[in-house]
Coordinates of C-alpha atoms and ligand atoms in Angstrom, one line a residue:
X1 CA 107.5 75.3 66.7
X2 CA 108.0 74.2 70.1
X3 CA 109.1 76.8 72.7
X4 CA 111.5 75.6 74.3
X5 CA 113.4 76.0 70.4
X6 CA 112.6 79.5 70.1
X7 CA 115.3 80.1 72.4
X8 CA 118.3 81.7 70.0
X9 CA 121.1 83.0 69.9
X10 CA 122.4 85.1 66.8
X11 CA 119.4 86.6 66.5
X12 CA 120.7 89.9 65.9
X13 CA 124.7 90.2 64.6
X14 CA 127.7 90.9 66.9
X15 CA 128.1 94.5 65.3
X16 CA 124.2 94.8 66.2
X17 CA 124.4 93.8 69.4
X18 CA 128.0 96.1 69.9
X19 CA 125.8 98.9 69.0
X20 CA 123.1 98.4 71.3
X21 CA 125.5 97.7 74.4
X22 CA 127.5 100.9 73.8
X23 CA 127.7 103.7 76.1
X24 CA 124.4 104.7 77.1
X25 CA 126.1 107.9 78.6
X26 CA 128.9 108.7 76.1
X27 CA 131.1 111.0 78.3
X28 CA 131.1 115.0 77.2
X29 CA 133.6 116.1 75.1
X30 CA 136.4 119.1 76.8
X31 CA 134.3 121.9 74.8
X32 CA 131.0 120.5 75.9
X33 CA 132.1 120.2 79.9
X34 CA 133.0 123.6 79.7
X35 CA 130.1 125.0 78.4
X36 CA 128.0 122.4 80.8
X37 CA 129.7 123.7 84.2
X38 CA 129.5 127.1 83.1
X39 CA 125.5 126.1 83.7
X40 CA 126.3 126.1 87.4
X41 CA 125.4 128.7 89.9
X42 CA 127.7 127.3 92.3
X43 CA 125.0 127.7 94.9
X44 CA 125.0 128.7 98.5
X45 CA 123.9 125.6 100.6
X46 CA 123.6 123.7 97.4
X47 CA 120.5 121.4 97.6
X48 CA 122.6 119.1 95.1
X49 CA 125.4 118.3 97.7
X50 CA 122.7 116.9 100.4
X51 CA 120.6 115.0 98.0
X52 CA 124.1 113.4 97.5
X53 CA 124.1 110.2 99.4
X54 CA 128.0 110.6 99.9
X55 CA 127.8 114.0 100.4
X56 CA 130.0 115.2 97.4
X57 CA 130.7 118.6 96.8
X58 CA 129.5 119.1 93.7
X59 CA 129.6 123.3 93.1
X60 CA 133.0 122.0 94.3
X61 CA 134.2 120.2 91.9
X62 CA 132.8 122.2 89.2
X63 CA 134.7 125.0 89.5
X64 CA 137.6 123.0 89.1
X65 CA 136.7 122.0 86.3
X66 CA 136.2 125.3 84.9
X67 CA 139.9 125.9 86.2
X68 CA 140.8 122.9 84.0
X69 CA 141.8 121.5 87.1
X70 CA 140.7 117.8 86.6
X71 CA 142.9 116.2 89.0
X72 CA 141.7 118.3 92.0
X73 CA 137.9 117.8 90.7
X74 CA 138.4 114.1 90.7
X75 CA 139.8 114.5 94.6
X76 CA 137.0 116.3 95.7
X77 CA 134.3 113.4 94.3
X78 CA 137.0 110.6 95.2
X79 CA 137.8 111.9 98.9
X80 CA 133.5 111.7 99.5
X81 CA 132.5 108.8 97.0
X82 CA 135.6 106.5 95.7
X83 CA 133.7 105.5 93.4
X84 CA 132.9 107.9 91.7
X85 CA 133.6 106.9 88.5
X86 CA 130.8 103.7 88.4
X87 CA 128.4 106.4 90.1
X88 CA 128.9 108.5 87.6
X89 CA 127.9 105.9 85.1
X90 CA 125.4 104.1 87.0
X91 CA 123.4 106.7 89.5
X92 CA 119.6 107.4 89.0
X93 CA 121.0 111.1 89.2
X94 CA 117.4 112.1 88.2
X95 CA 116.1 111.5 91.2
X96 CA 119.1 112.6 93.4
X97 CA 121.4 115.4 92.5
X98 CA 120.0 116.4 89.1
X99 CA 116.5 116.3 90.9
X100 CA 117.5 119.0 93.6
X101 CA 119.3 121.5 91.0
X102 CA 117.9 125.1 91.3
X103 CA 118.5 125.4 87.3
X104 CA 115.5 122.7 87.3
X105 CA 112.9 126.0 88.3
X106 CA 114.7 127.8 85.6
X107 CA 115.0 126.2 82.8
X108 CA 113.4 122.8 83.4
X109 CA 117.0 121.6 82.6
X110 CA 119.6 120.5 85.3
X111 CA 123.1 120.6 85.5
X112 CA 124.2 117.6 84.4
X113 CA 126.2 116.5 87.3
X114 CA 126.7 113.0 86.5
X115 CA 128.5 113.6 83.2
X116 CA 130.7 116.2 84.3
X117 CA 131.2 113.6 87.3
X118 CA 132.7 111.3 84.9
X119 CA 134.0 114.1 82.6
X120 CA 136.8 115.1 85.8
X121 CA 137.4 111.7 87.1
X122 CA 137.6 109.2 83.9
X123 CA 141.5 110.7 83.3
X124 CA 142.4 109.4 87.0
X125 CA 141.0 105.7 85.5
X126 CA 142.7 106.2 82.1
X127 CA 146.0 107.4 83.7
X128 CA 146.4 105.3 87.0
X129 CA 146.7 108.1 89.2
X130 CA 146.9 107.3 92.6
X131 CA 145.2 110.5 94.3
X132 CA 145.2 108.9 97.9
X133 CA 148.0 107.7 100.4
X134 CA 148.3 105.3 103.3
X135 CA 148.2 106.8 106.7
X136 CA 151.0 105.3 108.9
X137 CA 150.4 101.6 109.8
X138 CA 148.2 101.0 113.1
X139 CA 148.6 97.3 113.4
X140 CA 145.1 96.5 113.2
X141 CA 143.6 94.1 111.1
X142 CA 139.9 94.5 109.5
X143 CA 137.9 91.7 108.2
X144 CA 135.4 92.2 105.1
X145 CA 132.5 89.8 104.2
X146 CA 131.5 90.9 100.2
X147 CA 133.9 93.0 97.9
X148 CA 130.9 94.5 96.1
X149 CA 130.7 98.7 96.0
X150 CA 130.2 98.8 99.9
X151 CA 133.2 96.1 101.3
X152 CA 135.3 97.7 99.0
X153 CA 134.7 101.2 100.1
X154 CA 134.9 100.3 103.5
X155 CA 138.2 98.6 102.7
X156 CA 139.3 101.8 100.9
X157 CA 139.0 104.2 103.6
X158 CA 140.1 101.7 106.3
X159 CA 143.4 101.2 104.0
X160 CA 143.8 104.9 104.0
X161 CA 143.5 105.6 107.3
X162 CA 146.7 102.5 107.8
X163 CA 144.4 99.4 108.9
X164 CA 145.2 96.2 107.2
X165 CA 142.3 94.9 105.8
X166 CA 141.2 91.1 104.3
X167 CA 138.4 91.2 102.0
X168 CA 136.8 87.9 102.0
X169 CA 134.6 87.8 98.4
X170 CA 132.3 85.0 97.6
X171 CA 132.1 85.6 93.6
X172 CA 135.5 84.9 91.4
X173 CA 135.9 88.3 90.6
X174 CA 135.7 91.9 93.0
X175 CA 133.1 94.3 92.3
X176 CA 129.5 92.6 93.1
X177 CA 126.6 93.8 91.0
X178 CA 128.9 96.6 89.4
X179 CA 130.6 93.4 88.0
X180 CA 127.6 91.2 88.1
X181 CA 124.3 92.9 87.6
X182 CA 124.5 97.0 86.2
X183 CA 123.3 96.8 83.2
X184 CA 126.2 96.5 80.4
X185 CA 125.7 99.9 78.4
X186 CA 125.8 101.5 81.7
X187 CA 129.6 100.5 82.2
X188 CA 131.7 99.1 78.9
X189 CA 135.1 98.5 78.7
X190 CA 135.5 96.6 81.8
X191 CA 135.3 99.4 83.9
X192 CA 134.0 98.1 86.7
X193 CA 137.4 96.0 87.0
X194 CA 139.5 99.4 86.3
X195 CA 137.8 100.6 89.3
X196 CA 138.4 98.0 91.8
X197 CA 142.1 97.8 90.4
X198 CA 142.3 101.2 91.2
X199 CA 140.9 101.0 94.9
X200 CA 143.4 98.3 95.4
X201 CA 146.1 100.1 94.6
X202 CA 146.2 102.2 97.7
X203 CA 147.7 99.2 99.2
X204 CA 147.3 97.4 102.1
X205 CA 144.1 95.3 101.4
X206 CA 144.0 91.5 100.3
X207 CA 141.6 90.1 98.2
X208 CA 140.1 86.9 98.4
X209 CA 137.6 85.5 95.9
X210 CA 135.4 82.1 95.7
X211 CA 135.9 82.7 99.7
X212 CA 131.9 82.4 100.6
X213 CA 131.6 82.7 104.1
X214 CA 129.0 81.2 106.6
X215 CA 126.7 82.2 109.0
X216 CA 127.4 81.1 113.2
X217 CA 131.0 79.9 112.9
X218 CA 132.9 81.6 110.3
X219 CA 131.4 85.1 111.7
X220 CA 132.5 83.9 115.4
X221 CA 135.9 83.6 114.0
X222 CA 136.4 86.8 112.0
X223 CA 135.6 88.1 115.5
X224 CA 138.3 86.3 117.1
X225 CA 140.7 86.9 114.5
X226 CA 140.5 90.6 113.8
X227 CA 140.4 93.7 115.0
X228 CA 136.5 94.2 113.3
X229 CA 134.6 92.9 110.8
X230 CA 132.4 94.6 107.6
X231 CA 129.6 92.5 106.5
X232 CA 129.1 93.9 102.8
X233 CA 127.3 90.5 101.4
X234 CA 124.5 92.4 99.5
X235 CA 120.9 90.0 98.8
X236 CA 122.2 87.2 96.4
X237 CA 119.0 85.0 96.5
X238 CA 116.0 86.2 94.2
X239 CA 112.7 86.1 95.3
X240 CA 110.2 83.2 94.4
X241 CA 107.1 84.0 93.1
X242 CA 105.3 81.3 94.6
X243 CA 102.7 80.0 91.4
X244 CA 102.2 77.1 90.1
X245 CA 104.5 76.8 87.1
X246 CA 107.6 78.8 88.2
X247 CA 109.9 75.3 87.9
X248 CA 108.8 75.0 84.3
X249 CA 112.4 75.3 81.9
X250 CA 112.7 78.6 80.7
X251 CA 111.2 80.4 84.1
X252 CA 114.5 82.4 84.9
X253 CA 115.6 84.4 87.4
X254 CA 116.5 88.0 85.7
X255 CA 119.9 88.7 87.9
X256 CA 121.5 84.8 87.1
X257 CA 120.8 85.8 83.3
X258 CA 122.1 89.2 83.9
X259 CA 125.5 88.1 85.5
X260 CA 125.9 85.6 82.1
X261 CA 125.5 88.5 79.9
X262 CA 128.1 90.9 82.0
X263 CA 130.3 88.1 81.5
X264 CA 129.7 87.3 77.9
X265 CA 133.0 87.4 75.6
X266 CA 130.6 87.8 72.6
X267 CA 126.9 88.7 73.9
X268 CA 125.2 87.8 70.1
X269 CA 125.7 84.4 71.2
X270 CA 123.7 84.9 74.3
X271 CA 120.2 82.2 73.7
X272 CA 117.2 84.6 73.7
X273 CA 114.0 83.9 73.8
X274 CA 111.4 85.1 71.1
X275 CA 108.5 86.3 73.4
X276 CA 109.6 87.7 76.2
X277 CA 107.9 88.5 79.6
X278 CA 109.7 89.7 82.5
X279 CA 107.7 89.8 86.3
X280 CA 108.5 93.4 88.2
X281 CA 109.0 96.9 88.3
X282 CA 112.0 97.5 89.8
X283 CA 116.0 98.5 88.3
X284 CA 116.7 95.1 87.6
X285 CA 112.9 94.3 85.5
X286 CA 113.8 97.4 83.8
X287 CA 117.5 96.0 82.9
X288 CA 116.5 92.8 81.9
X289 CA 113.7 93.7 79.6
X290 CA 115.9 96.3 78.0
X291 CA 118.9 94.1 77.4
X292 CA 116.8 91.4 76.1
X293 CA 115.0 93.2 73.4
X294 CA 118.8 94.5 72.7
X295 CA 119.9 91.2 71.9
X296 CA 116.9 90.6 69.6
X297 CA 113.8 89.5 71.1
X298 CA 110.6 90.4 69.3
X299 CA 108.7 91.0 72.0
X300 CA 109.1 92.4 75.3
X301 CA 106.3 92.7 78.0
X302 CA 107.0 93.6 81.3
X303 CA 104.4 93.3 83.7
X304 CA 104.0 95.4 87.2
X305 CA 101.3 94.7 89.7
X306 CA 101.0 98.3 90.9
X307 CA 100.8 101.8 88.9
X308 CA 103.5 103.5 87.3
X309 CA 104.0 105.7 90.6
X310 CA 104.9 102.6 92.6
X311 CA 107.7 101.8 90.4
X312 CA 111.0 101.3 92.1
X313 CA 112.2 102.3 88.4
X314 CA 112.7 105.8 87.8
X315 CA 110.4 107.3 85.3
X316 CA 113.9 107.8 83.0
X317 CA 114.5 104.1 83.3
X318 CA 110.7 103.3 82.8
X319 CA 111.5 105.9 79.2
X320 CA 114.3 103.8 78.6
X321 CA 112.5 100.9 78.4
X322 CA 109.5 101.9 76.8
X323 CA 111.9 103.7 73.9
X324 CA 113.8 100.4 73.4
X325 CA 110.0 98.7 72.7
X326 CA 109.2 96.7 75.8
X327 CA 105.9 97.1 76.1
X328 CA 105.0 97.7 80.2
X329 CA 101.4 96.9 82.1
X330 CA 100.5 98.2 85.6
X331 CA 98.1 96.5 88.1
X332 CA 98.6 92.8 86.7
X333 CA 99.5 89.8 89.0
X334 CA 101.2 86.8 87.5
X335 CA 98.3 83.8 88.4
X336 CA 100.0 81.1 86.5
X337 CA 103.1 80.1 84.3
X338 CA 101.5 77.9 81.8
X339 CA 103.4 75.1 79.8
X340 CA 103.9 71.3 79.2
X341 CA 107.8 70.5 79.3
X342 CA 108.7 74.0 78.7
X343 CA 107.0 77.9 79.4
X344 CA 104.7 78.9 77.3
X345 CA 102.7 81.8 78.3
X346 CA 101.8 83.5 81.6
X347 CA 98.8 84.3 83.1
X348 CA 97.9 87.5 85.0
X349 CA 94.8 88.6 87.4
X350 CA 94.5 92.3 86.9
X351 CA 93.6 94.4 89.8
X352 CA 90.0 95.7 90.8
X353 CA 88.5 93.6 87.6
X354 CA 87.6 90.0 86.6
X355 CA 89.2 90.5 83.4
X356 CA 92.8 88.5 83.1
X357 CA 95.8 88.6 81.0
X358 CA 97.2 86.3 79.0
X359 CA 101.0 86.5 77.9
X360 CA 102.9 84.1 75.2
X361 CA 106.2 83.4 76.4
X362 CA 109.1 81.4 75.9
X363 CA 111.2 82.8 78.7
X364 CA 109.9 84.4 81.7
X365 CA 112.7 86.9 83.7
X366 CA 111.7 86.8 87.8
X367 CA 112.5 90.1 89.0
X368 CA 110.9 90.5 91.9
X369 CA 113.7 91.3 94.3
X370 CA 116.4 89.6 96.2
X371 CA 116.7 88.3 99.4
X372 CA 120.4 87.1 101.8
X373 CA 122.3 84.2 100.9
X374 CA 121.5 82.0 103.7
X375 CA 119.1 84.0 105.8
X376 CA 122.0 86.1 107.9
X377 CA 124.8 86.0 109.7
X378 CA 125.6 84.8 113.2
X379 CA 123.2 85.9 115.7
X380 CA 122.6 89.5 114.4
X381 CA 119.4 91.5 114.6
X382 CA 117.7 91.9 111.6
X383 CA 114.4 92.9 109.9
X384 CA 112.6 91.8 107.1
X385 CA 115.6 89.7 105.8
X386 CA 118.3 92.3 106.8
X387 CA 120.9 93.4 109.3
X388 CA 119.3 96.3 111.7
X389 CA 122.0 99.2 112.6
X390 CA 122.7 102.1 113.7
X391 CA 124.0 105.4 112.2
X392 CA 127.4 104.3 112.2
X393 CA 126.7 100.9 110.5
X394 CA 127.1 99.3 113.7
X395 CA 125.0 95.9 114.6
X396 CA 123.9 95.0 117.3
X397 CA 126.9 92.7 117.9
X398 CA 129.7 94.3 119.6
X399 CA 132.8 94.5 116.6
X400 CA 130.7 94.4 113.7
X401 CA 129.7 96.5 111.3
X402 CA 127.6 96.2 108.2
X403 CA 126.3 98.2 105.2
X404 CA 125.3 98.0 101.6
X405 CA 122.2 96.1 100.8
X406 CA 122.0 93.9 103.1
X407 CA 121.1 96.5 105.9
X408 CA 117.9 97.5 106.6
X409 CA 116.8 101.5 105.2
X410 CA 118.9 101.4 101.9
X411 CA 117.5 102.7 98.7
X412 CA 119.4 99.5 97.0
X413 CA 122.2 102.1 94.9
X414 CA 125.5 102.1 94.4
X415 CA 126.0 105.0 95.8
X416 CA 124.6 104.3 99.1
X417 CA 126.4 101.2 99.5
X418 CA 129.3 103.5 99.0
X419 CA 128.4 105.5 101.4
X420 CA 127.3 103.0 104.0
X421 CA 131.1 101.3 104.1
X422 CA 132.5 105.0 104.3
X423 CA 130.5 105.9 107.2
X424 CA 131.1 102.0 108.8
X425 CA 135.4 103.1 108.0
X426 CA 135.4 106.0 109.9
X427 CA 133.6 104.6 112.8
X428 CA 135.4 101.4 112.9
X429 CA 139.0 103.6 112.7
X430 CA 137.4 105.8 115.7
X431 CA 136.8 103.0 117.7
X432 CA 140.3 101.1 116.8
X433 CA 142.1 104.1 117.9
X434 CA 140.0 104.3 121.3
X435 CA 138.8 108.0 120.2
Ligands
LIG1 C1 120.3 94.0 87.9 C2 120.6 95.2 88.8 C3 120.9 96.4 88.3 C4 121.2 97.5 89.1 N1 121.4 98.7 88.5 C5 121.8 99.7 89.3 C6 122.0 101.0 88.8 O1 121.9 101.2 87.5 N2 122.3 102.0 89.6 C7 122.5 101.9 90.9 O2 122.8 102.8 91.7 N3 122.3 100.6 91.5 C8 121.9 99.6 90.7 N4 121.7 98.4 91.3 C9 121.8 98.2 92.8 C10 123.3 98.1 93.1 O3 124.0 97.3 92.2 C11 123.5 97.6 94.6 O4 122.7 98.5 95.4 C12 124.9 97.6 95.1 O5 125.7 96.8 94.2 C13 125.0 97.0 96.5 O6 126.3 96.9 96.9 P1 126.7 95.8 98.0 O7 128.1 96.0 98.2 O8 125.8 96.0 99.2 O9 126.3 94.4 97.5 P2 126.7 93.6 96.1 O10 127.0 94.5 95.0 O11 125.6 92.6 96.0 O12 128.0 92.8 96.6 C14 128.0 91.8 97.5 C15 129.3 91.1 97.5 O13 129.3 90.2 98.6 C16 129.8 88.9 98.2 N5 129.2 87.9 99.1 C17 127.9 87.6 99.2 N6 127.7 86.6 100.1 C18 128.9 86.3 100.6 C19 129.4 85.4 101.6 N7 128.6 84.6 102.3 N8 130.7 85.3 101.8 C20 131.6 86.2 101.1 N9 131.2 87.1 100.2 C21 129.9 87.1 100.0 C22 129.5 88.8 96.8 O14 130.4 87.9 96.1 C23 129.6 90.2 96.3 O15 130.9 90.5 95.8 C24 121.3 97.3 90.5 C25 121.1 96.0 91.1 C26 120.8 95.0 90.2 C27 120.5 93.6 90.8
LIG2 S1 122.1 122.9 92.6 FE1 122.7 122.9 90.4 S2 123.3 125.1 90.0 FE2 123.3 124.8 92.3 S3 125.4 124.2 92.8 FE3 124.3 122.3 92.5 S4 124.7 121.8 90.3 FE4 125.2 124.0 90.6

């Protein structure tokens, strides 16, 4: 059979593939929370809030939760991390706050903060709840470049403090790789959408999609127009691999095929590929690997050119996948993509050895990173393909700030593009108000 027509889709049925996209996480029951914060030693300096990249108070908003006091624990995550909700869902809490918990030297177990996370602040989602309010109007107007987790944070807190704020938002929908790229049994039911409609709803922020901005002029303008200006445009581009073979049909890159499945009506009717190979060894090769073998592809090989320790995946993603039957190789390097008019295998050197590796494959996922849509923006300082600032967020142009990953020294989470439009917020308001 020719490769190109081992491409499918139906290969598993919609109820399978319902059941393999459901909640990766489902979220505790009352009884269970209970029984889960009563875990907590509410510690003295607890090591969980500073491995927090926003800072959260997490003993905090435990005991409210032991109070039954849901609304107040949902303040205290919202007031540090507004979104708190998708961070709940989506944070590599293994190797943050769950990683620094004291109950780890006692019982090899953490607390699990990230489910009672989502335990106190899913009924604020489910109910609407506006738990913040508008400062008193200041007359100054904010520009934002990206409405993915760390424009619309920025825009949050800039809202709330009474700025006006214009969100300028390249994609047709809010949300940027929440929407686009997290995995889908990491957040069902639309939630990322919820979410955004809930940080909206403070008030005082437009929202405009398919607005993609441009380097030089339209930055030069913002400037001219506003008061400041967020650049939140994350890295868009993938990275090329750079072999011979990489145009062949059926060479993908993992994050376009990734945004096609988050925005799949019915995801059995996705086209997968039989054999499988994805290049990488990072979130994203993890996520792709996963979700193909979940829509039905036979095999599943991922392939990393460094060791298991050098994996940008954390070893509970790198579980993940290996329990979902992708099969994953250290210290190979793709040589080749191999194929007449369509892929058909890949070919890998492996490291300190003459020995090679051959791969069928009818689709190969790139996932070897991502890089800025069009290079950068205006004249700003960068490094390696990003913005340099400071610890403010601040650039080195005068009047702009930027955050999120597109700046250089992010860990590439959720969580600290959260964090980095919080921070850029509260510095921009200090400076608007001449403080
Ligand atoms: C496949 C994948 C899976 C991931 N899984 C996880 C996970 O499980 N947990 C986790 O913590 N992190 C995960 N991440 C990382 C996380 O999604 C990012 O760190 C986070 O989304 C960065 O937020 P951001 O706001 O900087 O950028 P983005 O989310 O990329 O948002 C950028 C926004 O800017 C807009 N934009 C871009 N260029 C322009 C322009 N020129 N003009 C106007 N608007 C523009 C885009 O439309 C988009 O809305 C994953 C990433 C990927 C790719
Ligand atoms: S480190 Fe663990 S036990 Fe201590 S306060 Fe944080 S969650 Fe509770």
């Amino acid at each position: 059979m020719p490769t190109a027509n081992r491409i499918e889709s139906g290969r598993l049925s919609k109820t399978e593939v319902d059941e393999n996209f459901s909640d990766l996480h489902p979220p505790l029951t009352r009884s269970a929370a209970l029984i889960e914060a009563d875990r907590c030693y509410f510690c003295y300096d607890a090591p969980c809030i500073e491995a927090c990249p926003t800072g959260i108070d997490i003993p905090a908003f435990i005991q409210k939760i032991r109070s039954d006091n849901l609304r107040g624990s949902a303040h205290t995550i919202l007031s540090e991390n507004i979104m708190g909700g998708m961070c709940a869902r989506v944070c590599p809490t293994e190797i943050l706050c769950e990683e620094a918990c004291v109950r780890n030297t006692h019982e090899e177990k953490p607390v699990e903060i990230g489910l009672l996370q989502r335990y106190a602040t899913d009924p604020v989602f489910e109910q609407n709840s506006q738990l913040f309010e508008r400062a008193a109007a200041t007359g100054k107007k904010v520009a934002i470049v990206g409405g993915g987790p760390a424009g619309l944070s920025c825009a949050h807190r800039l809202a709330s403090l009474g700025h006006d704020v214009v969100i300028y938002n390249r994609d047709n929908k809010p949300g940027g790789l929440n929407e686009y790229g997290i995995a889908a049994y990491k957040t069902v039911d639309d939630f990322a959408q919820t979410e955004v409609d809930y940080i909206l709803a403070i008030g005082g922020i437009e929202l405009r999609n398919d607005s993609r901005l441009d380097a030089d002029t339209d930055l030069a303008d913002l400037c001219e127009t506003h008061d400041a200006v967020f650049l939140g445009v994350g890295l868009a581009n993938s990275n090329e691999l750079g072999i011979d073979g990489e145009d062949l049909p059926g060479v993908l890159n993992a994050t376009d095929y990734i945004a096609e499945l988050r925005q799949a009506g019915d995801k059995s009717q996705l086209p997968v590929g039989r054999n499988v190979v994805v290049i990488g060894g990072g979130m994203t090769a993890i996520d792709i690997a996963v979700q193909s073998k979940r829509l039905g592809a036979e095999q599943v090989h991922m392939v990393y050119r460094r060791g298991p320790e050098q994996m940008s995946a954390s070893v509970f993603e790198q579980a993940l996948a290996q329990t979902s039957g992708v099969v994953i190789h250290h210290w190979a390097s793709p040589a080749r993509i191999v194929g007449n008019d369509h892929v058909s295998g890949v070919e890998f050197s492996i490291a300190d050895s003459n020995d090679g590796l051959r791969l069928d494959a009818d689709v190969v996922f790139k996932a070897i990173g991502q890089n800025m849509d069009n290079g950068g923006f205006g004249k700003l300082e960068m490094q390696s393909g990003r913005f340099i600032v400071d610890e403010n967020q601040r650039t080195s142009m005068s009047g702009v700030w930027a955050g999120g990953d597109c700046v250089v020294g992010g860990d590439d989470l959720t969580v600290s593009a959260v964090q980095h439009g919080k921070l850029a917020a509260i510095d921009i308001d200090r400076q608007l108000r001449g403080a």
